[in-house]
PDB file of C-alpha atoms in Angstrom:
ATOM      1  CA  MET A1337      -0.144   0.002  -0.013  1.00 73.00           C
ATOM      2  CA  MET A1338       3.021   2.352   1.101  1.00 74.00           C
ATOM      3  CA  GLY A1339       4.574   1.393  -2.509  1.00 72.00           C
ATOM      4  CA  LEU A1340       1.267   2.587  -4.456  1.00 68.00           C
ATOM      5  CA  VAL A1341       0.636   5.516  -2.508  1.00 61.00           C
ATOM      6  CA  CYS A1342       3.921   6.668  -2.837  1.00 63.00           C
ATOM      7  CA  GLY A1343       3.962   6.130  -6.691  1.00 63.00           C
ATOM      8  CA  VAL A1344       0.652   7.976  -7.283  1.00 59.00           C
ATOM      9  CA  MET A1345       2.245  10.952  -5.335  1.00 60.00           C
ATOM     10  CA  LEU A1346       5.307  10.827  -7.592  1.00 61.00           C
ATOM     11  CA  ALA A1347       2.945  10.339 -10.424  1.00 53.00           C
ATOM     12  CA  MET A1348       1.025  14.014  -9.368  1.00 50.00           C
ATOM     13  CA  VAL A1349       4.131  15.685  -8.645  1.00 48.00           C
ATOM     14  CA  ARG A1350       5.895  15.457 -11.812  1.00 52.00           C
ATOM     15  CA  ASN A1351       2.751  16.493 -13.729  1.00 52.00           C
ATOM     16  CA  HIS A1352       2.437  19.133 -11.416  1.00 45.00           C
ATOM     17  CA  LEU A1353       6.227  20.448 -12.438  1.00 45.00           C
ATOM     18  CA  ASP A1354       5.799  19.450 -16.381  1.00 55.00           C
ATOM     19  CA  SER A1355       5.280  22.462 -17.503  1.00 74.00           C
ATOM     20  CA  THR A1356       5.142  21.709 -20.985  1.00 85.00           C
ATOM     21  CA  PHE A1357       1.820  22.270 -23.599  1.00 81.00           C
ATOM     22  CA  LYS A1358      -0.378  19.035 -23.888  1.00 85.00           C
ATOM     23  CA  THR A1359      -3.459  20.396 -25.084  1.00 85.00           C
ATOM     24  CA  ARG A1360      -5.580  23.262 -26.920  1.00 86.00           C
ATOM     25  CA  ASP A1361      -6.427  24.450 -23.415  1.00 88.00           C
ATOM     26  CA  ASP A1362      -2.984  24.589 -22.106  1.00 88.00           C
ATOM     27  CA  VAL A1363      -1.957  26.881 -25.107  1.00 89.00           C
ATOM     28  CA  GLU A1364      -5.005  29.148 -24.488  1.00 90.00           C
ATOM     29  CA  ARG A1365      -4.401  29.514 -21.174  1.00 90.00           C
ATOM     30  CA  HIS A1366      -0.631  29.894 -20.932  1.00 91.00           C
ATOM     31  CA  VAL A1367       0.099  31.989 -24.658  1.00 90.00           C
ATOM     32  CA  GLY A1368      -3.243  33.303 -25.187  1.00 91.00           C
ATOM     33  CA  LEU A1369      -3.345  32.332 -28.420  1.00 92.00           C
ATOM     34  CA  SER A1370      -6.050  30.120 -30.355  1.00 92.00           C
ATOM     35  CA  VAL A1371      -5.222  27.149 -31.489  1.00 93.00           C
ATOM     36  CA  LEU A1372      -5.467  26.515 -35.111  1.00 94.00           C
ATOM     37  CA  ALA A1373      -5.663  23.354 -35.186  1.00 92.00           C
ATOM     38  CA  VAL A1374      -3.772  19.943 -33.242  1.00 92.00           C
ATOM     39  CA  VAL A1375      -1.479  17.934 -35.473  1.00 91.00           C
ATOM     40  CA  PRO A1376      -0.689  14.265 -34.596  1.00 90.00           C
ATOM     41  CA  LYS A1377       2.381  12.814 -34.682  1.00 87.00           C
ATOM     42  CA  LEU A1378       2.999  10.367 -37.714  1.00 83.00           C
ATOM     43  CA  ARG A1379       3.307   6.665 -37.073  1.00 76.00           C
ATOM     44  CA  ARG A1380       6.435   5.633 -38.434  1.00 72.00           C
ATOM     45  CA  LYS A1381       5.868   4.707 -42.020  1.00 69.00           C
ATOM     46  CA  LEU A1382       4.725   8.372 -42.744  1.00 73.00           C
ATOM     47  CA  SER A1383       7.395  10.170 -40.727  1.00 74.00           C
ATOM     48  CA  LYS A1384      10.085   8.947 -43.688  1.00 77.00           C
ATOM     49  CA  ARG A1385       8.203  10.976 -46.125  1.00 87.00           C
ATOM     50  CA  ALA A1386       7.197  13.566 -43.298  1.00 88.00           C
ATOM     51  CA  ALA A1387       7.040  16.951 -45.749  1.00 89.00           C
ATOM     52  CA  LEU A1388       4.931  15.023 -48.295  1.00 90.00           C
ATOM     53  CA  VAL A1389       2.455  13.747 -46.037  1.00 91.00           C
ATOM     54  CA  ALA A1390      -0.533  15.967 -46.988  1.00 92.00           C
ATOM     55  CA  SER A1391       0.075  14.692 -50.467  1.00 91.00           C
ATOM     56  CA  ASP A1392       0.794  10.650 -49.913  1.00 89.00           C
ATOM     57  CA  GLU A1393      -2.594  10.539 -47.834  1.00 89.00           C
ATOM     58  CA  PRO A1394      -4.767  13.302 -48.144  1.00 90.00           C
ATOM     59  CA  THR A1395      -7.618  11.744 -46.443  1.00 89.00           C
ATOM     60  CA  GLY A1396      -5.722  10.712 -43.073  1.00 89.00           C
ATOM     61  CA  ALA A1397      -5.882  12.621 -39.805  1.00 90.00           C
ATOM     62  CA  PHE A1398      -2.585  14.362 -40.236  1.00 91.00           C
ATOM     63  CA  SER A1399      -3.941  16.004 -43.209  1.00 93.00           C
ATOM     64  CA  GLU A1400      -7.483  16.913 -42.232  1.00 94.00           C
ATOM     65  CA  ALA A1401      -5.584  18.607 -39.373  1.00 94.00           C
ATOM     66  CA  ILE A1402      -3.193  20.444 -41.775  1.00 95.00           C
ATOM     67  CA  ASN A1403      -6.426  21.530 -43.859  1.00 95.00           C
ATOM     68  CA  ASP A1404      -7.945  23.174 -40.397  1.00 95.00           C
ATOM     69  CA  VAL A1405      -4.955  25.263 -40.264  1.00 95.00           C
ATOM     70  CA  ARG A1406      -5.115  26.552 -43.732  1.00 96.00           C
ATOM     71  CA  THR A1407      -9.141  27.298 -43.333  1.00 95.00           C
ATOM     72  CA  SER A1408      -8.023  28.999 -39.913  1.00 94.00           C
ATOM     73  CA  VAL A1409      -5.675  30.997 -41.883  1.00 95.00           C
ATOM     74  CA  MET A1410      -8.055  32.006 -44.641  1.00 94.00           C
ATOM     75  CA  LEU A1411     -10.596  32.638 -42.242  1.00 93.00           C
ATOM     76  CA  SER A1412      -8.657  34.975 -40.207  1.00 89.00           C
ATOM     77  CA  GLN A1413      -8.871  38.108 -42.108  1.00 86.00           C
ATOM     78  CA  LEU A1414     -12.206  37.090 -44.624  1.00 82.00           C
ATOM     79  CA  ASP A1415     -12.119  40.689 -46.416  1.00 84.00           C
ATOM     80  CA  ASP A1416      -8.328  40.403 -47.623  1.00 87.00           C
ATOM     81  CA  PRO A1417      -7.061  36.617 -47.369  1.00 89.00           C
ATOM     82  CA  PRO A1418      -3.542  36.131 -45.881  1.00 94.00           C
ATOM     83  CA  LYS A1419      -1.163  35.757 -49.073  1.00 95.00           C
ATOM     84  CA  VAL A1420       2.046  35.577 -47.681  1.00 97.00           C
ATOM     85  CA  VAL A1421       1.933  32.924 -44.321  1.00 97.00           C
ATOM     86  CA  LEU A1422       5.027  32.647 -41.942  1.00 97.00           C
ATOM     87  CA  LEU A1423       5.474  29.766 -39.564  1.00 96.00           C
ATOM     88  CA  THR A1424       7.807  29.933 -36.798  1.00 94.00           C
ATOM     89  CA  SER A1425       8.530  28.483 -33.539  1.00 93.00           C
ATOM     90  CA  THR A1426      10.056  28.482 -29.944  1.00 91.00           C
ATOM     91  CA  LEU A1427      13.186  26.560 -30.841  1.00 88.00           C
ATOM     92  CA  ALA A1428      14.504  23.976 -33.317  1.00 88.00           C
ATOM     93  CA  GLY A1429      13.182  20.704 -33.456  1.00 86.00           C
ATOM     94  CA  GLU A1430       9.495  21.752 -32.950  1.00 87.00           C
ATOM     95  CA  GLY A1431       8.035  20.380 -36.129  1.00 88.00           C
ATOM     96  CA  LYS A1432       8.022  23.803 -37.861  1.00 92.00           C
ATOM     97  CA  THR A1433       9.585  22.828 -41.333  1.00 93.00           C
ATOM     98  CA  THR A1434       7.355  19.767 -41.390  1.00 93.00           C
ATOM     99  CA  LEU A1435       4.260  21.830 -41.376  1.00 94.00           C
ATOM    100  CA  ALA A1436       5.512  24.589 -43.536  1.00 95.00           C
ATOM    101  CA  ALA A1437       6.191  21.904 -46.236  1.00 95.00           C
ATOM    102  CA  ASN A1438       2.630  20.218 -45.690  1.00 95.00           C
ATOM    103  CA  LEU A1439       0.706  23.537 -45.332  1.00 97.00           C
ATOM    104  CA  ALA A1440       2.292  24.507 -48.460  1.00 96.00           C
ATOM    105  CA  ILE A1441       0.749  21.516 -49.884  1.00 96.00           C
ATOM    106  CA  ALA A1442      -2.580  22.338 -48.489  1.00 96.00           C
ATOM    107  CA  PHE A1443      -2.406  25.593 -50.209  1.00 97.00           C
ATOM    108  CA  SER A1444      -1.501  24.160 -53.687  1.00 95.00           C
ATOM    109  CA  GLN A1445      -5.161  22.891 -53.485  1.00 94.00           C
ATOM    110  CA  ARG A1446      -6.126  26.658 -54.016  1.00 94.00           C
ATOM    111  CA  GLY A1447      -3.496  27.902 -56.252  1.00 94.00           C
ATOM    112  CA  ARG A1448      -0.335  28.560 -57.476  1.00 96.00           C
ATOM    113  CA  THR A1449       1.978  28.234 -54.456  1.00 97.00           C
ATOM    114  CA  LEU A1450       5.339  28.769 -53.104  1.00 97.00           C
ATOM    115  CA  LEU A1451       7.082  27.073 -50.551  1.00 97.00           C
ATOM    116  CA  LEU A1452       9.620  29.830 -49.659  1.00 97.00           C
ATOM    117  CA  GLU A1453      12.800  28.411 -47.198  1.00 95.00           C
ATOM    118  CA  ALA A1454      13.672  31.444 -45.217  1.00 93.00           C
ATOM    119  CA  ASP A1455      15.648  29.831 -42.788  1.00 92.00           C
ATOM    120  CA  LEU A1456      19.167  31.257 -44.064  1.00 92.00           C
ATOM    121  CA  ARG A1457      21.129  29.385 -41.203  1.00 88.00           C
ATOM    122  CA  ARG A1458      19.940  25.717 -40.580  1.00 83.00           C
ATOM    123  CA  GLY A1459      17.435  25.101 -43.361  1.00 83.00           C
ATOM    124  CA  HIS A1460      16.721  21.414 -44.217  1.00 85.00           C
ATOM    125  CA  LEU A1461      13.673  21.900 -46.381  1.00 88.00           C
ATOM    126  CA  ALA A1462      15.361  20.265 -49.384  1.00 86.00           C
ATOM    127  CA  GLU A1463      16.563  17.588 -47.440  1.00 87.00           C
ATOM    128  CA  GLU A1464      12.869  16.718 -46.023  1.00 88.00           C
ATOM    129  CA  LEU A1465      11.466  17.180 -49.763  1.00 89.00           C
ATOM    130  CA  MET A1466      14.168  15.193 -50.992  1.00 87.00           C
ATOM    131  CA  VAL A1467      15.596  17.256 -53.911  1.00 87.00           C
ATOM    132  CA  GLU A1468      19.270  18.760 -54.293  1.00 86.00           C
ATOM    133  CA  ASP A1469      20.899  21.821 -52.869  1.00 84.00           C
ATOM    134  CA  GLY A1470      20.922  24.668 -55.783  1.00 88.00           C
ATOM    135  CA  LEU A1471      20.365  28.224 -56.299  1.00 92.00           C
ATOM    136  CA  GLY A1472      18.016  29.749 -54.061  1.00 92.00           C
ATOM    137  CA  LEU A1473      16.426  32.335 -52.050  1.00 95.00           C
ATOM    138  CA  THR A1474      20.087  34.155 -51.382  1.00 94.00           C
ATOM    139  CA  GLU A1475      20.941  33.900 -54.913  1.00 94.00           C
ATOM    140  CA  PHE A1476      17.559  35.355 -56.070  1.00 95.00           C
ATOM    141  CA  VAL A1477      17.942  38.654 -53.842  1.00 94.00           C
ATOM    142  CA  ALA A1478      21.330  38.991 -54.595  1.00 92.00           C
ATOM    143  CA  GLY A1479      20.425  38.910 -58.599  1.00 92.00           C
ATOM    144  CA  ASP A1480      22.676  36.074 -59.450  1.00 93.00           C
ATOM    145  CA  CYS A1481      20.173  34.241 -60.760  1.00 93.00           C
ATOM    146  CA  MET A1482      16.580  34.583 -62.530  1.00 94.00           C
ATOM    147  CA  LEU A1483      13.560  33.455 -60.742  1.00 94.00           C
ATOM    148  CA  GLN A1484      12.833  30.527 -62.359  1.00 93.00           C
ATOM    149  CA  ASP A1485      16.312  29.466 -62.051  1.00 94.00           C
ATOM    150  CA  ALA A1486      15.506  29.569 -57.966  1.00 94.00           C
ATOM    151  CA  LEU A1487      12.613  27.876 -58.361  1.00 95.00           C
ATOM    152  CA  LEU A1488      11.664  24.044 -58.094  1.00 93.00           C
ATOM    153  CA  GLN A1489       8.378  22.596 -58.960  1.00 91.00           C
ATOM    154  CA  LEU A1490       7.215  19.195 -57.194  1.00 87.00           C
ATOM    155  CA  ASP A1491       6.303  16.504 -59.850  1.00 83.00           C
ATOM    156  CA  GLU A1492       4.367  15.142 -57.210  1.00 84.00           C
ATOM    157  CA  VAL A1493       2.283  18.090 -56.253  1.00 91.00           C
ATOM    158  CA  PRO A1494       0.527  20.020 -58.777  1.00 88.00           C
ATOM    159  CA  ASN A1495       0.698  23.985 -58.454  1.00 92.00           C
ATOM    160  CA  LEU A1496       3.371  23.645 -55.855  1.00 96.00           C
ATOM    161  CA  PHE A1497       6.860  25.096 -56.316  1.00 96.00           C
ATOM    162  CA  PHE A1498       9.778  25.596 -53.605  1.00 96.00           C
ATOM    163  CA  MET A1499      12.385  27.848 -53.308  1.00 96.00           C
ATOM    164  CA  GLN A1500      15.303  26.820 -51.224  1.00 95.00           C
ATOM    165  CA  GLY A1501      17.633  29.043 -48.901  1.00 93.00           C
ATOM    166  CA  GLY A1502      20.325  28.702 -51.654  1.00 91.00           C
ATOM    167  CA  LYS A1503      23.974  29.399 -50.186  1.00 91.00           C
ATOM    168  CA  SER A1504      24.210  30.614 -46.467  1.00 89.00           C
ATOM    169  CA  PRO A1505      25.009  33.973 -46.044  1.00 90.00           C
ATOM    170  CA  PRO A1506      27.215  35.738 -43.451  1.00 90.00           C
ATOM    171  CA  ASN A1507      25.104  37.280 -41.783  1.00 90.00           C
ATOM    172  CA  PRO A1508      21.177  36.162 -42.874  1.00 92.00           C
ATOM    173  CA  ILE A1509      19.568  38.638 -41.078  1.00 93.00           C
ATOM    174  CA  ASP A1510      21.368  41.380 -43.723  1.00 93.00           C
ATOM    175  CA  VAL A1511      19.694  39.391 -46.442  1.00 94.00           C
ATOM    176  CA  LEU A1512      16.426  39.243 -44.685  1.00 94.00           C
ATOM    177  CA  SER A1513      15.933  43.227 -43.718  1.00 93.00           C
ATOM    178  CA  SER A1514      17.531  44.531 -47.105  1.00 95.00           C
ATOM    179  CA  HIS A1515      15.645  46.509 -49.705  1.00 95.00           C
ATOM    180  CA  LYS A1516      16.417  43.905 -51.963  1.00 95.00           C
ATOM    181  CA  PHE A1517      14.651  41.289 -50.223  1.00 95.00           C
ATOM    182  CA  ASN A1518      11.685  43.152 -50.115  1.00 95.00           C
ATOM    183  CA  LEU A1519      11.880  43.794 -53.908  1.00 95.00           C
ATOM    184  CA  GLY A1520      12.276  39.871 -54.142  1.00 95.00           C
ATOM    185  CA  LEU A1521       9.263  39.108 -52.080  1.00 96.00           C
ATOM    186  CA  HIS A1522       7.025  41.918 -53.744  1.00 95.00           C
ATOM    187  CA  ASN A1523       8.077  40.193 -57.142  1.00 95.00           C
ATOM    188  CA  LEU A1524       6.885  36.505 -55.372  1.00 96.00           C
ATOM    189  CA  ARG A1525       3.818  38.212 -54.471  1.00 96.00           C
ATOM    190  CA  LYS A1526       2.866  38.780 -57.822  1.00 95.00           C
ATOM    191  CA  ALA A1527       3.837  35.011 -59.327  1.00 95.00           C
ATOM    192  CA  PHE A1528       1.931  33.237 -56.668  1.00 97.00           C
ATOM    193  CA  ASP A1529      -1.210  33.009 -55.148  1.00 96.00           C
ATOM    194  CA  TYR A1530       0.189  31.674 -51.681  1.00 97.00           C
ATOM    195  CA  ILE A1531       3.511  31.799 -50.557  1.00 98.00           C
ATOM    196  CA  VAL A1532       4.337  29.826 -47.014  1.00 98.00           C
ATOM    197  CA  ILE A1533       8.051  30.873 -45.422  1.00 97.00           C
ATOM    198  CA  ASP A1534       9.349  28.033 -43.458  1.00 95.00           C
ATOM    199  CA  SER A1535      11.918  31.062 -40.906  1.00 93.00           C
ATOM    200  CA  ALA A1536      14.516  30.292 -38.021  1.00 92.00           C
ATOM    201  CA  PRO A1537      13.218  29.861 -34.520  1.00 92.00           C
ATOM    202  CA  ILE A1538      12.468  33.282 -32.563  1.00 93.00           C
ATOM    203  CA  MET A1539      14.741  32.531 -29.418  1.00 89.00           C
ATOM    204  CA  PRO A1540      17.831  31.689 -31.055  1.00 86.00           C
ATOM    205  CA  VAL A1541      17.852  34.768 -33.574  1.00 89.00           C
ATOM    206  CA  SER A1542      16.040  37.400 -34.714  1.00 90.00           C
ATOM    207  CA  ASP A1543      15.035  36.232 -38.348  1.00 93.00           C
ATOM    208  CA  SER A1544      11.712  35.713 -37.930  1.00 93.00           C
ATOM    209  CA  VAL A1545      11.021  38.912 -36.191  1.00 94.00           C
ATOM    210  CA  VAL A1546      12.088  40.817 -39.551  1.00 95.00           C
ATOM    211  CA  LEU A1547       9.979  38.079 -41.640  1.00 95.00           C
ATOM    212  CA  GLY A1548       6.988  38.544 -39.503  1.00 94.00           C
ATOM    213  CA  GLN A1549       6.815  42.290 -40.373  1.00 93.00           C
ATOM    214  CA  GLN A1550       6.131  41.504 -43.803  1.00 94.00           C
ATOM    215  CA  ALA A1551       3.923  38.437 -43.638  1.00 96.00           C
ATOM    216  CA  ASP A1552       0.500  38.826 -43.540  1.00 96.00           C
ATOM    217  CA  ALA A1553      -0.053  36.114 -41.200  1.00 96.00           C
ATOM    218  CA  VAL A1554       2.265  34.490 -38.820  1.00 96.00           C
ATOM    219  CA  LEU A1555       1.685  31.123 -37.147  1.00 96.00           C
ATOM    220  CA  LEU A1556       3.410  29.727 -33.681  1.00 95.00           C
ATOM    221  CA  VAL A1557       3.933  26.262 -33.646  1.00 94.00           C
ATOM    222  CA  ILE A1558       4.188  24.572 -30.709  1.00 93.00           C
ATOM    223  CA  GLN A1559       5.565  21.153 -29.999  1.00 91.00           C
ATOM    224  CA  SER A1560       3.533  19.056 -27.840  1.00 87.00           C
ATOM    225  CA  GLU A1561       5.265  17.640 -24.649  1.00 85.00           C
ATOM    226  CA  ARG A1562       8.065  19.593 -25.259  1.00 86.00           C
ATOM    227  CA  THR A1563       7.993  23.404 -25.581  1.00 89.00           C
ATOM    228  CA  SER A1564       7.790  24.848 -21.998  1.00 90.00           C
ATOM    229  CA  HIS A1565       4.958  27.664 -21.100  1.00 91.00           C
ATOM    230  CA  SER A1566       7.581  30.246 -20.147  1.00 90.00           C
ATOM    231  CA  ALA A1567       9.522  29.268 -23.409  1.00 91.00           C
ATOM    232  CA  ALA A1568       6.738  30.106 -25.524  1.00 90.00           C
ATOM    233  CA  GLN A1569       5.677  33.206 -23.668  1.00 93.00           C
ATOM    234  CA  ASP A1570       8.779  34.456 -23.957  1.00 93.00           C
ATOM    235  CA  ALA A1571       8.818  34.214 -27.823  1.00 92.00           C
ATOM    236  CA  LEU A1572       5.332  35.319 -28.113  1.00 93.00           C
ATOM    237  CA  LYS A1573       6.962  38.682 -26.293  1.00 94.00           C
ATOM    238  CA  ARG A1574       9.549  38.856 -28.570  1.00 93.00           C
ATOM    239  CA  LEU A1575       7.148  39.040 -31.272  1.00 94.00           C
ATOM    240  CA  ASN A1576       4.861  41.725 -29.774  1.00 94.00           C
ATOM    241  CA  ALA A1577       7.745  43.814 -29.325  1.00 94.00           C
ATOM    242  CA  ALA A1578       8.160  44.061 -32.646  1.00 93.00           C
ATOM    243  CA  ARG A1579       4.409  44.916 -33.012  1.00 94.00           C
ATOM    244  CA  ILE A1580       3.391  41.507 -34.420  1.00 95.00           C
ATOM    245  CA  THR A1581       0.610  39.006 -33.372  1.00 93.00           C
ATOM    246  CA  PRO A1582       0.186  35.775 -34.493  1.00 95.00           C
ATOM    247  CA  ILE A1583      -2.983  34.932 -36.036  1.00 95.00           C
ATOM    248  CA  GLY A1584      -3.050  31.820 -33.796  1.00 94.00           C
ATOM    249  CA  ALA A1585      -1.156  28.641 -32.676  1.00 94.00           C
ATOM    250  CA  VAL A1586      -0.654  25.037 -33.979  1.00 94.00           C
ATOM    251  CA  LEU A1587       0.045  22.073 -31.478  1.00 92.00           C
ATOM    252  CA  GLN A1588       2.468  19.920 -33.365  1.00 89.00           C
ATOM    253  CA  GLN A1589       3.135  16.204 -32.935  1.00 86.00           C
ATOM    254  CA  ALA A1590       0.475  15.633 -30.329  1.00 81.00           C
ATOM    255  CA  ASP A1591       0.341  11.944 -29.035  1.00 78.00           C
ATOM    256  CA  VAL A1592      -3.057  11.347 -29.658  1.00 68.00           C
ATOM    257  CA  LYS A1593      -3.365   8.316 -26.885  1.00 65.00           C
ATOM    258  CA  ARG A1594      -2.882  10.947 -24.491  1.00 61.00           C
ATOM    259  CA  ILE A1595      -5.009  13.649 -25.962  1.00 54.00           C
ATOM    260  CA  ALA A1596      -8.023  10.826 -25.928  1.00 52.00           C
ATOM    261  CA  GLY A1597      -7.728  10.990 -22.516  1.00 50.00           C
ATOM    262  CA  TYR A1598      -8.936  14.532 -22.444  1.00 48.00           C
ATOM    263  CA  GLY A1599     -11.984  14.123 -24.724  1.00 45.00           C
ATOM    264  CA  ASN A1600     -14.105  12.055 -27.629  1.00 40.00           C
ATOM    265  CA  TYR A1601     -12.535  14.466 -30.318  1.00 40.00           C
ATOM    266  CA  TYR A1602      -9.351  12.525 -31.020  1.00 41.00           C
ATOM    267  CA  GLY A1603     -10.419   9.093 -29.767  1.00 36.00           C
ATOM    268  CA  GLY A1604     -11.065   7.874 -33.370  1.00 35.00           C
ATOM    269  CA  TYR A1605      -7.375   8.725 -34.793  1.00 35.00           C
ATOM    270  CA  THR A1606      -5.506   6.322 -31.949  1.00 34.00           C
ATOM    271  CA  ASN A1607      -5.626   3.775 -34.431  1.00 35.00           C
ATOM    272  CA  TYR A1608      -4.229   5.474 -37.503  1.00 34.00           C
ATOM    273  CA  TYR A1609      -1.358   7.070 -35.374  1.00 37.00           C
ATOM    274  CA  THR A1610       0.904   6.037 -32.978  1.00 36.00           C
ATOM    275  CA  PRO A1611       3.949   7.669 -30.701  1.00 36.00           C
ATOM    276  CA  ASN A1612       6.748   7.733 -32.884  1.00 38.00           C
ATOM    277  CA  ARG A1613       9.837   6.286 -30.866  1.00 31.00           C
ATOM    278  CA  ALA A1614      12.575   6.819 -33.551  1.00 31.00           C
TER     279      ALA A1614
END
């Protein structure tokens, strides 16, 4: 009996000390942002092509959650729907890049879409999309190549184009805050119906703060059971200090078996998505 009581008490203490996000309510209570969608963690088979799941399995739970994000973005400004959508996160490794790629796939169903890699420091979208490194944003902004030379059309997804970051510059923030970048983004707006930007995390560098001032909508990606309340609060303060207000948050890589315990809404997903233990 003593062992059982001690075990229960220990579990309660650990749960009390755990300051990470687990549910939609956690995000809304601790950060004050509405949750556009709760994106389930991918099962191991799908994680091998995580950036293309919305194309490979368009009717799955993961893809439905991505479509929820797209719908929320479009409804956030009914009279003038966002055209340039920026995704950022508190720290690296929260699933932001995978989410950006799949959200771009979702937008491509509505029109000509560009997936733009603006993380010029540690971008790995080309690797996730399984394409070779080549010319990209850095070269396009510098005027070293034409737009068509920096674009790659993904054969698997009609209407979706990809521009990778290109060669990493000595100081990426100088590139992103330059007049040439502003002009380049202006030209991209005219060439595409939608632009989804994958940017660097907020806390280590200021890239997302600079880009957020040029985007029509900013999404904060929060990883379930990893991102701490304080870290997300600090990230939001940094955005707000630059007069950037995200339209909402996305709770990413959620463990549906745990979430199922909070309500019936996610219970049906449990059989399709299991925790990725890789």
